[in-house]
Amino acid sequence: MVQLSTSVYLLGGLLGLFLLSPVLMAPTPASMCTPLRTLNNSLGHRRRYMKHNFPINYTIRVHHKEIFKLSDVNRMRLQLKGLDELVLQRLWFQINQGVLKKIIRVMPERHPSRPYTTELERRFRDAEGVFVQSHPAEVFQQELPETIQDTWDHLTEEPDRVPESSWRFASPNSLLDNFCRTMHCLFSECFASTEAPRDYCSVSHWMKGR
Ligand SMILES: *[C@@H]1O[C@H](CO)[C@@H](O)[C@H](O)[C@H]1NC(C)=O
Ligand SMILES: *[C@@H]1O[C@H](CO)[C@@H](O)[C@H](O)[C@H]1NC(C)=O
């Protein structure tokens, strides 16, 4: 009797593990890598288009949650044990969609960086489309951890309801630096190199190249 229930538990446990693991572990699907690498190639020109075509020290107003750095990713991972990577990836898409929109909004029709930025946004949308398609729909209805939901709610708030204290000023170039670094960290499987493994989530990795 005891033995039977043990094996039933075991079986149930294994089955649960089997059913849950694709959602919990959520490895980056290989199909994501093509659009993300394309996006990465565009981002290689960010300095030229985000810095040189703007006045010195030019900044735009963003929500403070839109300044999403590697340190924020690392902090969230530490604070929320067992946090599903997919949640952070969803957050990354949500944040950077807003960032791109805000950068485009300050550029007049004929601004020399506009074609670059709209192309970048198009590539970002392509990646997002593949991201949504490559996971079952239920994944996107999963309840988010409270702090993440909180951030999410702030990001989707009507701009005129955002309190003054929540706004920050950031340069377009620094916003795209964060965009690029957090992309490498959250989708590192797509940027992994076998000869020289790199920790894209470590701040020092990005400082070395400067
Ligand atoms: C990402 O883009 C940078 C800059 O263009 C390039 O040096 C790097 O090799 C790219 N990484 C991958 C994995 O494509
Ligand atoms: C730009 O910002 C730097 C650092 O804050 C400052 O030293 C410099 O004077 C600023 N340049 C202009 C043109 O405002």
Short mmCIF file of C-alpha atoms and ligand atoms in Angstrom, two decimals:
data_model
loop_
_atom_site.label_atom_id
_atom_site.label_comp_id
_atom_site.label_asym_id
_atom_site.label_seq_id
_atom_site.Cartn_x
_atom_site.Cartn_y
_atom_site.Cartn_z
CA MET A 1 0.00 0.00 0.00
CA VAL A 2 2.73 2.35 1.06
CA GLN A 3 4.74 1.35 -1.95
CA LEU A 4 1.87 1.89 -4.28
CA SER A 5 1.16 5.41 -3.06
CA THR A 6 4.86 6.24 -3.24
CA SER A 7 5.02 5.23 -6.83
CA VAL A 8 1.83 7.09 -7.59
CA TYR A 9 3.39 10.19 -6.07
CA LEU A 10 6.55 9.62 -8.01
CA LEU A 11 4.67 9.17 -11.22
CA GLY A 12 2.57 12.23 -10.52
CA GLY A 13 5.67 14.21 -9.71
CA LEU A 14 7.41 13.15 -12.86
CA LEU A 15 4.37 13.88 -14.93
CA GLY A 16 4.07 17.30 -13.32
CA LEU A 17 7.70 18.02 -14.01
CA PHE A 18 7.29 16.89 -17.55
CA LEU A 19 4.24 19.06 -18.11
CA LEU A 20 5.62 22.09 -16.35
CA SER A 21 9.16 22.14 -17.57
CA PRO A 22 8.60 23.64 -21.02
CA VAL A 23 6.84 26.59 -19.43
CA LEU A 24 9.12 27.00 -16.43
CA MET A 25 12.41 26.70 -18.22
CA ALA A 26 11.27 28.38 -21.41
CA PRO A 27 14.52 28.17 -23.31
CA THR A 28 14.78 30.71 -26.08
CA PRO A 29 13.31 29.00 -29.14
CA ALA A 30 15.81 28.76 -31.98
CA SER A 31 13.39 30.60 -34.27
CA MET A 32 13.93 33.72 -32.15
CA CYS A 33 17.60 33.90 -33.00
CA THR A 34 17.32 35.00 -36.62
CA PRO A 35 15.26 38.14 -35.94
CA LEU A 36 17.30 38.93 -32.83
CA ARG A 37 20.58 38.69 -34.70
CA THR A 38 19.17 40.94 -37.40
CA LEU A 39 18.21 43.38 -34.67
CA ASN A 40 21.70 43.09 -33.20
CA ASN A 41 23.24 43.97 -36.54
CA SER A 42 21.15 47.13 -36.71
CA LEU A 43 22.10 48.01 -33.16
CA GLY A 44 25.74 47.93 -34.20
CA HIS A 45 25.13 51.34 -35.83
CA ARG A 46 23.39 52.90 -32.86
CA ARG A 47 26.19 55.25 -31.93
CA ARG A 48 26.26 56.82 -35.33
CA TYR A 49 22.52 57.40 -35.49
CA MET A 50 21.69 58.02 -31.85
CA LYS A 51 24.59 60.22 -30.93
CA HIS A 52 26.02 61.99 -33.94
CA ASN A 53 22.75 63.26 -35.34
CA PHE A 54 21.58 64.74 -32.06
CA PRO A 55 22.75 67.81 -30.15
CA ILE A 56 25.40 67.21 -27.50
CA ASN A 57 23.88 65.84 -24.29
CA TYR A 58 20.46 65.62 -25.88
CA THR A 59 17.98 63.69 -23.73
CA ILE A 60 14.40 62.60 -23.98
CA ARG A 61 11.87 62.11 -21.22
CA VAL A 62 11.09 58.50 -20.36
CA HIS A 63 9.44 56.68 -17.50
CA HIS A 64 12.08 55.65 -14.96
CA LYS A 65 11.08 52.00 -15.50
CA GLU A 66 12.06 52.44 -19.15
CA ILE A 67 15.65 52.84 -18.08
CA PHE A 68 16.03 49.08 -17.94
CA LYS A 69 19.61 48.05 -17.33
CA LEU A 70 21.53 44.87 -16.78
CA SER A 71 21.55 45.70 -13.07
CA ASP A 72 17.74 45.68 -13.10
CA VAL A 73 17.67 42.25 -14.74
CA ASN A 74 20.18 40.91 -12.23
CA ARG A 75 18.32 42.43 -9.30
CA MET A 76 14.99 40.97 -10.41
CA ARG A 77 16.55 37.55 -10.81
CA LEU A 78 17.99 37.74 -7.32
CA GLN A 79 14.87 39.07 -5.67
CA LEU A 80 12.42 36.75 -7.37
CA LYS A 81 13.76 33.26 -6.90
CA GLY A 82 12.75 30.87 -9.64
CA LEU A 83 11.61 33.72 -11.84
CA ASP A 84 10.69 32.45 -15.26
CA GLU A 85 13.06 33.92 -17.87
CA LEU A 86 10.10 34.28 -20.15
CA VAL A 87 8.63 36.88 -17.82
CA LEU A 88 11.77 39.00 -18.13
CA GLN A 89 11.75 38.56 -21.89
CA ARG A 90 8.14 39.74 -22.05
CA LEU A 91 9.06 42.72 -19.91
CA TRP A 92 11.99 43.48 -22.19
CA PHE A 93 9.65 43.64 -25.21
CA GLN A 94 7.15 45.77 -23.36
CA ILE A 95 9.77 48.27 -22.18
CA ASN A 96 11.65 48.63 -25.42
CA GLN A 97 8.55 49.04 -27.51
CA GLY A 98 7.91 52.19 -25.48
CA VAL A 99 11.52 53.32 -25.71
CA LEU A 100 11.60 53.07 -29.50
CA LYS A 101 8.29 54.87 -29.78
CA LYS A 102 9.58 57.74 -27.64
CA ILE A 103 12.79 58.09 -29.64
CA ILE A 104 10.91 58.15 -32.94
CA ARG A 105 8.46 60.70 -31.60
CA VAL A 106 11.13 63.39 -31.14
CA MET A 107 12.45 63.09 -34.70
CA PRO A 108 10.91 65.18 -37.46
CA GLU A 109 10.00 63.43 -40.70
CA ARG A 110 13.32 64.29 -42.35
CA HIS A 111 15.62 63.71 -39.43
CA PRO A 112 18.72 61.83 -40.68
CA SER A 113 18.27 59.12 -38.03
CA ARG A 114 14.63 58.51 -38.72
CA PRO A 115 14.95 55.83 -41.42
CA TYR A 116 17.41 53.96 -39.20
CA THR A 117 15.13 54.11 -36.18
CA THR A 118 11.96 53.10 -38.00
CA GLU A 119 13.86 50.17 -39.52
CA LEU A 120 15.05 49.21 -36.05
CA GLU A 121 11.49 49.34 -34.79
CA ARG A 122 10.33 47.17 -37.70
CA ARG A 123 12.97 44.58 -36.87
CA PHE A 124 12.00 44.74 -33.21
CA ARG A 125 8.36 44.06 -34.15
CA ASP A 126 9.45 41.12 -36.29
CA ALA A 127 11.28 39.64 -33.32
CA GLU A 128 8.27 40.25 -31.11
CA GLY A 129 6.00 38.51 -33.63
CA VAL A 130 8.21 35.43 -33.62
CA PHE A 131 8.40 35.56 -29.82
CA VAL A 132 4.61 35.51 -29.49
CA GLN A 133 4.19 32.78 -32.09
CA SER A 134 6.81 30.50 -30.62
CA HIS A 135 5.16 30.16 -27.21
CA PRO A 136 1.72 28.78 -26.41
CA ALA A 137 -0.85 31.51 -25.85
CA GLU A 138 -1.42 30.49 -22.19
CA VAL A 139 2.11 31.57 -21.39
CA PHE A 140 1.10 35.17 -22.03
CA GLN A 141 -1.89 34.90 -19.73
CA GLN A 142 0.16 33.62 -16.81
CA GLU A 143 -0.06 35.76 -13.74
CA LEU A 144 3.05 37.88 -13.27
CA PRO A 145 4.95 38.19 -9.99
CA GLU A 146 3.68 41.23 -8.11
CA THR A 147 6.70 43.49 -8.61
CA ILE A 148 6.79 42.72 -12.31
CA GLN A 149 3.06 43.36 -12.64
CA ASP A 150 3.63 46.62 -10.85
CA THR A 151 6.29 47.69 -13.34
CA TRP A 152 4.05 46.58 -16.17
CA ASP A 153 1.16 48.70 -14.88
CA HIS A 154 3.42 51.74 -14.62
CA LEU A 155 4.60 51.28 -18.19
CA THR A 156 1.12 51.06 -19.62
CA GLU A 157 -0.26 54.01 -17.68
CA GLU A 158 -1.64 56.99 -19.57
CA PRO A 159 1.25 59.49 -19.87
CA ASP A 160 -0.74 62.33 -18.32
CA ARG A 161 -1.51 60.20 -15.27
CA VAL A 162 2.15 59.44 -14.59
CA PRO A 163 3.35 61.49 -11.63
CA GLU A 164 6.07 64.03 -12.37
CA SER A 165 8.50 62.21 -10.08
CA SER A 166 8.40 59.10 -12.28
CA TRP A 167 9.94 60.77 -15.31
CA ARG A 168 13.64 60.74 -16.06
CA PHE A 169 15.78 62.15 -18.83
CA ALA A 170 18.00 59.82 -20.81
CA SER A 171 19.94 60.10 -24.05
CA PRO A 172 18.71 58.06 -27.02
CA ASN A 173 22.14 56.46 -27.19
CA SER A 174 22.10 55.29 -23.57
CA LEU A 175 18.59 53.91 -24.00
CA LEU A 176 19.72 51.83 -26.97
CA ASP A 177 22.83 50.72 -25.07
CA ASN A 178 20.54 49.30 -22.40
CA PHE A 179 18.28 47.83 -25.08
CA CYS A 180 21.22 46.03 -26.67
CA ARG A 181 22.89 44.79 -23.48
CA THR A 182 19.73 43.45 -21.89
CA MET A 183 18.86 41.73 -25.17
CA HIS A 184 22.18 39.85 -25.12
CA CYS A 185 21.64 38.95 -21.48
CA LEU A 186 18.02 37.77 -21.78
CA PHE A 187 18.48 35.93 -25.06
CA SER A 188 22.09 34.87 -24.54
CA GLU A 189 21.51 31.52 -26.24
CA CYS A 190 21.19 33.41 -29.53
CA PHE A 191 24.48 35.24 -29.04
CA ALA A 192 26.54 32.50 -27.44
CA SER A 193 29.91 31.86 -28.93
CA THR A 194 31.57 28.48 -28.46
CA GLU A 195 35.16 29.73 -28.73
CA ALA A 196 34.81 32.49 -26.20
CA PRO A 197 31.89 32.03 -23.80
CA ARG A 198 30.81 35.40 -22.48
CA ASP A 199 28.64 36.48 -19.64
CA TYR A 200 26.46 39.07 -21.32
CA CYS A 201 24.64 39.72 -18.05
CA SER A 202 27.71 40.97 -16.27
CA VAL A 203 28.19 44.71 -16.33
CA SER A 204 31.97 44.28 -16.54
CA HIS A 205 31.66 42.41 -19.84
CA TRP A 206 30.28 45.57 -21.45
CA MET A 207 32.72 47.90 -19.74
CA LYS A 208 35.74 46.03 -21.10
CA GLY A 209 34.95 46.92 -24.68
CA ARG A 210 34.81 50.64 -24.04
C1 LIG B 1 26.10 41.80 -32.70
O1 LIG B 1 26.41 43.03 -33.30
C2 LIG B 1 27.72 43.47 -33.06
C3 LIG B 1 27.87 44.84 -33.65
O2 LIG B 1 27.46 44.88 -34.99
C4 LIG B 1 28.70 42.47 -33.67
O3 LIG B 1 30.01 42.88 -33.40
C5 LIG B 1 28.45 41.10 -33.04
O4 LIG B 1 29.28 40.14 -33.65
C6 LIG B 1 27.00 40.70 -33.20
N1 LIG B 1 26.77 39.47 -32.50
C7 LIG B 1 26.17 38.42 -33.04
C8 LIG B 1 26.13 37.17 -32.24
O5 LIG B 1 25.66 38.45 -34.15
C1 LIG B 2 27.53 67.60 -21.65
O1 LIG B 2 27.56 66.91 -20.42
C2 LIG B 2 28.85 66.82 -19.85
C3 LIG B 2 28.75 65.90 -18.64
O2 LIG B 2 27.66 66.22 -17.85
C4 LIG B 2 29.36 68.21 -19.53
O3 LIG B 2 30.64 68.13 -18.95
C5 LIG B 2 29.41 69.03 -20.80
O4 LIG B 2 29.78 70.36 -20.51
C6 LIG B 2 28.06 69.01 -21.49
N1 LIG B 2 28.19 69.67 -22.80
C7 LIG B 2 27.37 70.61 -23.24
C8 LIG B 2 27.67 71.18 -24.57
O5 LIG B 2 26.41 70.99 -22.59
#
